[in-house]
Coordinates of C-alpha atoms and ligand atoms in Angstrom, one line a residue:
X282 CA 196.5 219.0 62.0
X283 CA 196.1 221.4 59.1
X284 CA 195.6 220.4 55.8
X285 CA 199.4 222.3 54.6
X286 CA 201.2 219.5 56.8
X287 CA 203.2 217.5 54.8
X288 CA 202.3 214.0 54.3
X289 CA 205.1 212.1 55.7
X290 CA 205.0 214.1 59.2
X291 CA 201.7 213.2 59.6
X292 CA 202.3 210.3 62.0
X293 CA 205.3 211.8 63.0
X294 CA 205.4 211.6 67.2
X295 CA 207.6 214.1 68.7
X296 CA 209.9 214.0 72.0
X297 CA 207.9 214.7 75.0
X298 CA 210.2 217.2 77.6
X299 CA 209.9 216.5 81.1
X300 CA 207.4 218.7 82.9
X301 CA 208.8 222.3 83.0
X302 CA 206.2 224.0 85.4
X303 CA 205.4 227.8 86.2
X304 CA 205.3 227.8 89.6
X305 CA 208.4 225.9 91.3
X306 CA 207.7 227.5 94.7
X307 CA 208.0 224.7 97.1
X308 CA 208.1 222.5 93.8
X309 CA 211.5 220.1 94.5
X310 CA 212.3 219.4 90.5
X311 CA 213.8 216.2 90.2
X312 CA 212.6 215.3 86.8
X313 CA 214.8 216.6 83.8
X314 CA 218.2 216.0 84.9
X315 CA 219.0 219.4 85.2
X316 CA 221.9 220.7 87.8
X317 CA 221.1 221.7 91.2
X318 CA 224.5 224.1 91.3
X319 CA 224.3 227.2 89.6
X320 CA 226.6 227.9 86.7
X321 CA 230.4 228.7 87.0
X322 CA 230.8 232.2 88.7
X323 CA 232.2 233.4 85.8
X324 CA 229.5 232.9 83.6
X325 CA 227.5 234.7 85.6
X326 CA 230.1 237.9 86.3
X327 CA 230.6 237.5 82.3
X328 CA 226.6 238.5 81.4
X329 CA 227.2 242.3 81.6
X330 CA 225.1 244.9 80.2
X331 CA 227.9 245.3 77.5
X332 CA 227.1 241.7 76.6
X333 CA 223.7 242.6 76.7
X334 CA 223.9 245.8 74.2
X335 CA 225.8 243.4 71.9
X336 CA 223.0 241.1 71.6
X337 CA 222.2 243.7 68.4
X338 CA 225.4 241.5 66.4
X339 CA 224.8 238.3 65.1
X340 CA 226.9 235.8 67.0
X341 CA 230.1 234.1 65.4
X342 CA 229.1 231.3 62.8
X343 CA 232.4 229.8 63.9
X344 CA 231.6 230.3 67.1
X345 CA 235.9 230.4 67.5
X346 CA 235.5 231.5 71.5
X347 CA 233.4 228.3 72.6
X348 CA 235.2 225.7 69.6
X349 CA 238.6 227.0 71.4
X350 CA 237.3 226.5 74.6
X351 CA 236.3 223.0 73.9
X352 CA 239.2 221.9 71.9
X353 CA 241.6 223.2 74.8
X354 CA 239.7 221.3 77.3
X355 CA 239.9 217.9 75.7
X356 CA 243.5 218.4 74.1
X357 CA 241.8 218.1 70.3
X358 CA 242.2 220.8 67.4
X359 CA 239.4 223.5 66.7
X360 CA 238.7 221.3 63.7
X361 CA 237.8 218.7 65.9
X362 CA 234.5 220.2 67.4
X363 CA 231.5 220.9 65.8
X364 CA 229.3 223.0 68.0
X365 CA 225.3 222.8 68.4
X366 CA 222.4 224.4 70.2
X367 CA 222.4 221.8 72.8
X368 CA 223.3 218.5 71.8
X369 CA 219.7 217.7 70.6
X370 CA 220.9 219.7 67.7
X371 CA 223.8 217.6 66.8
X372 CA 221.8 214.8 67.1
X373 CA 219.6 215.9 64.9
X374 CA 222.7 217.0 62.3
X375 CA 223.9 213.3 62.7
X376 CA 220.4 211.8 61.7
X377 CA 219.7 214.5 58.8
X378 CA 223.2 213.9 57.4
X379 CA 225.4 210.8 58.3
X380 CA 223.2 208.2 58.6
X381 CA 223.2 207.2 55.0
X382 CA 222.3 203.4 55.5
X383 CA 219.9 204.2 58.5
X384 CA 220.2 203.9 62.2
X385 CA 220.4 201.4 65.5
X386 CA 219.6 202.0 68.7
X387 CA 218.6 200.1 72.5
X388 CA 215.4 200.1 72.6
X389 CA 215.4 201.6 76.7
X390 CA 217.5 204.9 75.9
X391 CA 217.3 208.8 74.8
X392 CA 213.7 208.9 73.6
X393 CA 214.8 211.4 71.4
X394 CA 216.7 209.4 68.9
X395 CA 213.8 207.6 67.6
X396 CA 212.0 210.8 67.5
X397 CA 214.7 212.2 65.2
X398 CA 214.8 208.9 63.0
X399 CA 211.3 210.0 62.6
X400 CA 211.2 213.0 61.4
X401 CA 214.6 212.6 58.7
X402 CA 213.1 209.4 57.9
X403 CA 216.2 207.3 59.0
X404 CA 215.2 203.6 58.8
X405 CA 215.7 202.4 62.9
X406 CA 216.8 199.2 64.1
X407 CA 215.4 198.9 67.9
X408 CA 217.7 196.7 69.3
X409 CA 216.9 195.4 73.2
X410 CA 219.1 195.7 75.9
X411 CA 219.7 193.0 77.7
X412 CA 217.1 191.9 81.3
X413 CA 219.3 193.6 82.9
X414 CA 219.5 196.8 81.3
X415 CA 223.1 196.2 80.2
X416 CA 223.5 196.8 75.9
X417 CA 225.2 193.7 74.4
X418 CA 227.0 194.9 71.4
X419 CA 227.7 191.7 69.3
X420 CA 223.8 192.5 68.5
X421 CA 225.1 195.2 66.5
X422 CA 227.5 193.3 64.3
X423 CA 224.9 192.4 61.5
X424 CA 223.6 196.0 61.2
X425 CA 225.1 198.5 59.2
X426 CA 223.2 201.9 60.4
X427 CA 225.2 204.5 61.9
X428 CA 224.7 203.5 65.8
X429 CA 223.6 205.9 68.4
X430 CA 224.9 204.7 71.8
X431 CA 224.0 206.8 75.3
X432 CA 227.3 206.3 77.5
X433 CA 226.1 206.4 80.4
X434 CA 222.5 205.6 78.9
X435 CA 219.6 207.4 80.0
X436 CA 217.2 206.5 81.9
X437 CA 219.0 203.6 83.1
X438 CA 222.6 205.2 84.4
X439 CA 224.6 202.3 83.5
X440 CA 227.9 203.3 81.3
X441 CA 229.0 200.5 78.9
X442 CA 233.2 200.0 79.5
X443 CA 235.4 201.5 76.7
X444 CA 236.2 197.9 75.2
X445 CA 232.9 196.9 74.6
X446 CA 232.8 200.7 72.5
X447 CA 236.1 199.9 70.8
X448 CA 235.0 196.4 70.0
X449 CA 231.7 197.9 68.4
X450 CA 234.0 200.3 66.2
X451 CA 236.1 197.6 64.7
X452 CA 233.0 195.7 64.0
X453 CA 232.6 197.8 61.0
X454 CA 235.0 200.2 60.5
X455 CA 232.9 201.9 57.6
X456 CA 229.9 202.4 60.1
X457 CA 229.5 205.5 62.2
X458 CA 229.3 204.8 65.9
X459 CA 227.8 207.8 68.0
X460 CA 228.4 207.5 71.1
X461 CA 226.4 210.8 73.0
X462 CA 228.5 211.2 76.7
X463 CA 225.6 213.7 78.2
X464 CA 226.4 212.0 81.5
X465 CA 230.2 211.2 81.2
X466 CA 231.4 213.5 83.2
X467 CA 229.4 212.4 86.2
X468 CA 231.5 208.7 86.7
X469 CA 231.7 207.2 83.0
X470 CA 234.6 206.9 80.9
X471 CA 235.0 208.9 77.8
X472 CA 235.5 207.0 74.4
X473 CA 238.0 209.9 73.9
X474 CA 240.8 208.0 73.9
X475 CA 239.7 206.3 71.0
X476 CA 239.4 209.5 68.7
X477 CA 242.9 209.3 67.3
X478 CA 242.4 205.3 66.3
X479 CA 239.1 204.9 65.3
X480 CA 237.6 207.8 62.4
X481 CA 234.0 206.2 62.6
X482 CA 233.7 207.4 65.8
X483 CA 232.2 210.6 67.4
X484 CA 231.5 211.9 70.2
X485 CA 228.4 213.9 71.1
X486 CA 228.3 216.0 74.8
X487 CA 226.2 218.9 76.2
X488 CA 226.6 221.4 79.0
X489 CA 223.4 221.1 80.0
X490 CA 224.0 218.7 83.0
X491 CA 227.3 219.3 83.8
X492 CA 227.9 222.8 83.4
X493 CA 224.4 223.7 84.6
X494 CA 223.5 225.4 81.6
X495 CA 220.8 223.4 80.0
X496 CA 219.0 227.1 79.2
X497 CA 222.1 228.2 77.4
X498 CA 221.3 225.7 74.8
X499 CA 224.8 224.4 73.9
X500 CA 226.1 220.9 72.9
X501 CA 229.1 220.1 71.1
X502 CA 229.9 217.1 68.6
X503 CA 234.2 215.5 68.6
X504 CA 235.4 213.8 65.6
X505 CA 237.6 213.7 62.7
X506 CA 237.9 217.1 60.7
X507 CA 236.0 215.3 58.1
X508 CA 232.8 214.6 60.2
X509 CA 233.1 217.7 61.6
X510 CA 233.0 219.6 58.5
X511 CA 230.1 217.2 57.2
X512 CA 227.9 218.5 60.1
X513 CA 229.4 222.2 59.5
X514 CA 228.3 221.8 56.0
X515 CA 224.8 220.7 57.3
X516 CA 224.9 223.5 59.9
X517 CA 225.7 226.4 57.6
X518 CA 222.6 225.2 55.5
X519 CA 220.2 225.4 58.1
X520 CA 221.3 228.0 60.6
X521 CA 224.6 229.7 60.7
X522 CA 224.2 231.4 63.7
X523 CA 222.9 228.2 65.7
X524 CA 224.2 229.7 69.0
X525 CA 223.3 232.8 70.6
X526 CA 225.6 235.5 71.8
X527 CA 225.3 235.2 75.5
X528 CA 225.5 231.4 75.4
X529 CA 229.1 231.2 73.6
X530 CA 230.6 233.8 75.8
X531 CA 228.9 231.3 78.6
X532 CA 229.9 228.1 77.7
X533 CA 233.5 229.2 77.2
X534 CA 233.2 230.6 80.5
X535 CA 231.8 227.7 81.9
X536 CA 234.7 224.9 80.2
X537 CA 237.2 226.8 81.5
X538 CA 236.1 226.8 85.0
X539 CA 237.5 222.9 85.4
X540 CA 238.0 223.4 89.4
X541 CA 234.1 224.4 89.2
X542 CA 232.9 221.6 87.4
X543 CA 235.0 219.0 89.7
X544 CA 233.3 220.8 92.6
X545 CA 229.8 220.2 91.5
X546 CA 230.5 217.0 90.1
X547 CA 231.7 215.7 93.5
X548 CA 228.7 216.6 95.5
X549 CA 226.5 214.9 92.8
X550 CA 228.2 212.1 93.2
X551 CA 228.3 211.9 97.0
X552 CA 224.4 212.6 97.2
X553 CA 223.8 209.9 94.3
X554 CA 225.7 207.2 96.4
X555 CA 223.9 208.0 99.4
X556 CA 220.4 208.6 97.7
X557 CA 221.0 204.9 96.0
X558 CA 222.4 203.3 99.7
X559 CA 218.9 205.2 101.4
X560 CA 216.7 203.3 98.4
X561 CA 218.2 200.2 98.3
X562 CA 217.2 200.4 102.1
X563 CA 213.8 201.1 101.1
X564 CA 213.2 198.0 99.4
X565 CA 213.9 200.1 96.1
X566 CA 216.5 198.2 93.4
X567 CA 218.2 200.8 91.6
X568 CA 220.5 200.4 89.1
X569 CA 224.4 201.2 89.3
X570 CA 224.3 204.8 87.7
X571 CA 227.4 207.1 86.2
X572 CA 225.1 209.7 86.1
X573 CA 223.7 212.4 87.4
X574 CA 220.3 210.4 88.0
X575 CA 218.8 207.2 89.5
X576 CA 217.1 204.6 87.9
X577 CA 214.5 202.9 90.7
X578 CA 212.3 201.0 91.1
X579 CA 210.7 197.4 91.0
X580 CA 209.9 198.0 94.4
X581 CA 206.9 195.5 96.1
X582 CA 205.4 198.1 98.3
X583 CA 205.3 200.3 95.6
X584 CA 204.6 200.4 91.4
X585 CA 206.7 202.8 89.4
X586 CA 203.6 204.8 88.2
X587 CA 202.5 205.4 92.2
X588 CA 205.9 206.0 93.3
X589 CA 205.7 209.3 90.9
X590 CA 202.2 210.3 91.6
X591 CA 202.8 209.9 95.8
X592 CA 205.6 212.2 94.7
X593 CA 204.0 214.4 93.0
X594 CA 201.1 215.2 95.9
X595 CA 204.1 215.7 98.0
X596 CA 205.7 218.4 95.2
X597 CA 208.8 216.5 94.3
X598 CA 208.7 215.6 90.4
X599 CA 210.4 212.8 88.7
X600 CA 210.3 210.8 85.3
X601 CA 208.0 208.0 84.8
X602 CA 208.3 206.4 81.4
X603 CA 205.1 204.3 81.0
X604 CA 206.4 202.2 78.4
X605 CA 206.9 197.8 79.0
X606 CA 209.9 197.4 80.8
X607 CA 210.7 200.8 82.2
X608 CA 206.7 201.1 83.7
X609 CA 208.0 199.8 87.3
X610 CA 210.8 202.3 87.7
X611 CA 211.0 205.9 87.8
X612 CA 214.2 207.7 86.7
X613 CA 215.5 210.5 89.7
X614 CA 217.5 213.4 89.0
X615 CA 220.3 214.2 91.5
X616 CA 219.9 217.4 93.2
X617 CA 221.4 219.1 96.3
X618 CA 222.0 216.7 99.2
X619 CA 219.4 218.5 101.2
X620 CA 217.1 218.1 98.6
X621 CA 218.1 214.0 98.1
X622 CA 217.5 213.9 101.8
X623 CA 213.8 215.6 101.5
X624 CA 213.4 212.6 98.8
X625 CA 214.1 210.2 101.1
X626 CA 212.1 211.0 103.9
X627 CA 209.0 211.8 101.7
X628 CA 209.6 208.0 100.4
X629 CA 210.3 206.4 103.8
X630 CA 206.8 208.3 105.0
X631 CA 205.0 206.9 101.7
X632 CA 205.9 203.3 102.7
X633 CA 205.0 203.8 105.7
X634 CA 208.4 203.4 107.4
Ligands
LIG891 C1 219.8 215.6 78.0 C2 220.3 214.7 77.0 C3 220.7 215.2 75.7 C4 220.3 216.6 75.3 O1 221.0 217.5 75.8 P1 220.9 219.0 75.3 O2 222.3 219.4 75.1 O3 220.2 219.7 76.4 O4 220.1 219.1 74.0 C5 221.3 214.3 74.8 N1 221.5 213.0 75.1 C6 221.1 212.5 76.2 C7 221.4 211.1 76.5 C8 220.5 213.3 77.2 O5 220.1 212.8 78.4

């Protein structure tokens, strides 16, 4: 630490990302959640040297092509969505900006909004999920910090149904309720519905799993015009042109390509069920997920932190979090179902099976 840091970042602790290695020859990378399918075909025909050559212009502030794209796809108006540089970014908008009487979140979900709390000096409220993983919301009614719920939340998979969201929105109608739908698209249900009743709601999503474009850097917030000109306000403060060139043109590219996304998001499915069935078999219990990951473990044979090193000397990566409660599990990202059945058979050797 150098002596120009300011004093309160000092004991700040920042997120740690998922092990992004060099060499991923032979390496089976099951560990960040990322897509296995490429991007849209599109998207790809779309990055062109002409796209290229105007990498010399600064991109849209509006970002009007990808705002469009996003509005159209969910039925909203352009003044609806707020767009980001991956959803970390709004995240990081909502904690800087709309969380005037502090924050509340589980204390097993996205590491990264207690990082953010951190460094904006949002006052936190950790509030446990229940043994079994599920988030009880009544625990919220008392608090009056904007709430950041994960829906499906990460690491565990399991989605929270739409009247236990709507029931935490009429708690407290002058609290914000985030709820961030990385996964949704991958089996949950989208609080979307609720948009047009509740205005202390919004909604947070990323391509990044999805869409396969977690290098594209692009997330996008839904809410009332007012919210989202609170976080444009916040945006145009701090960096106008948030999103690049090449990843508007992509992400338009990409939410218009529904029939792609269905594709994709089908065989992710079909590979989760049968890598949680092949688990389960394996003496494994793994949570119920709407994701695009498994959440394992808990196994007898086996500890959580072994599971991911036996792994490892086999070159297939996944999450361990070694924190109370999650220490026994490990956290599996969905890839091809050739690559879920190379999983399985490195894990059935491991156990000796
Ligand atoms: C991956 C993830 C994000 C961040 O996504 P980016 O758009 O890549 O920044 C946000 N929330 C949750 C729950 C995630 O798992």
């Amino acid at each position: 630490m150098s002596r120009f840091l300011t004093e309160k970042l000092q004991n700040l602790i920042p997120y740690t990302p998922g092990e992004q290695p060099k060499n991923m020859d032979s390496l089976l990378k099951l560990n960040t959640n990322e897509n296995p399918y490429p991007p849209a075909p599109s998207v790809v025909e779309l990055l062109s040297m002409e796209q290229a050559s105007a990498l010399r212009l600064y991109p849209d502030p509006d970002c009007r092509l990808f705002v469009q794209a996003v509005a159209d796809y969910h039925g909203l108006g352009a003044e609806n969505v707020f767009p980001g540089n991956g959803s970390d970014e709004v995240l990081a908008f909502c904690f800087l900006g709309l969380c005037p009487n502090g924050a509340a979140f589980a204390d097993i979900t996205y590491g990264f909004y207690k990082v953010c709390a951190g460094l904006f000096g949002v006052d936190a409220s950790i509030v446990p999920l229940r043994d079994d993983f599920t988030i009880c919301v009544e625990d919220y009614s008392d608090l009056r910090g904007t709430v950041f719920i994960a829906n499906p939340n990460a690491p565990t998979g399991l989605s929270l149904p739409l009247p236990e969201i709507e029931k935490l929105l009429r708690q407290n109608r002058d609290r914000l309720v985030v709820v961030d739908e990385a996964y949704v698209e991958f089996g949950g249900r989208s609080a979307l519905p609720l948009l047009e009743k509740y205005d202390n709601l919004l909604i947070v999503r990323t391509l990044s799993k999805s869409h396969s474009l977690a290098g594209a850097r692009l997330g996008y917030a839904l809410g009332s015009a007012e919210i989202i000109s609170d976080l444009n306000r916040m945006r145009f403060s701090f960096n106008p042109y948030n999103i690049n060139r090449l990843s508007l043109f992509s992400g338009a590219a990409a939410i218009r390509d529904v029939n792609y996304l269905k594709e994709c998001r089908e065989k992710i499915i079909k590979s989760r069920e049968y890598t949680t069935l092949e688990l389960r078999n394996l003496g494994f219990k793994v949570l119920e997920s709407h994701a695009n990951f498994v959440f394992a473990g808990d196994n007898p044979k086996i500890s959580g932190g072994d599971y991911m090193n036996r792994l490892r000397d086999n070159n297939i990566l996944v999450r361990h979090f070694d924190v109370p409660r999650m220490a026994n599990y490990v956290r599996i990202t969905i890839g091809t179902q050739t690559q879920m059945e190379r999983l399985v058979a490195v894990t059935k050797r491991l156990l000796g099976g």
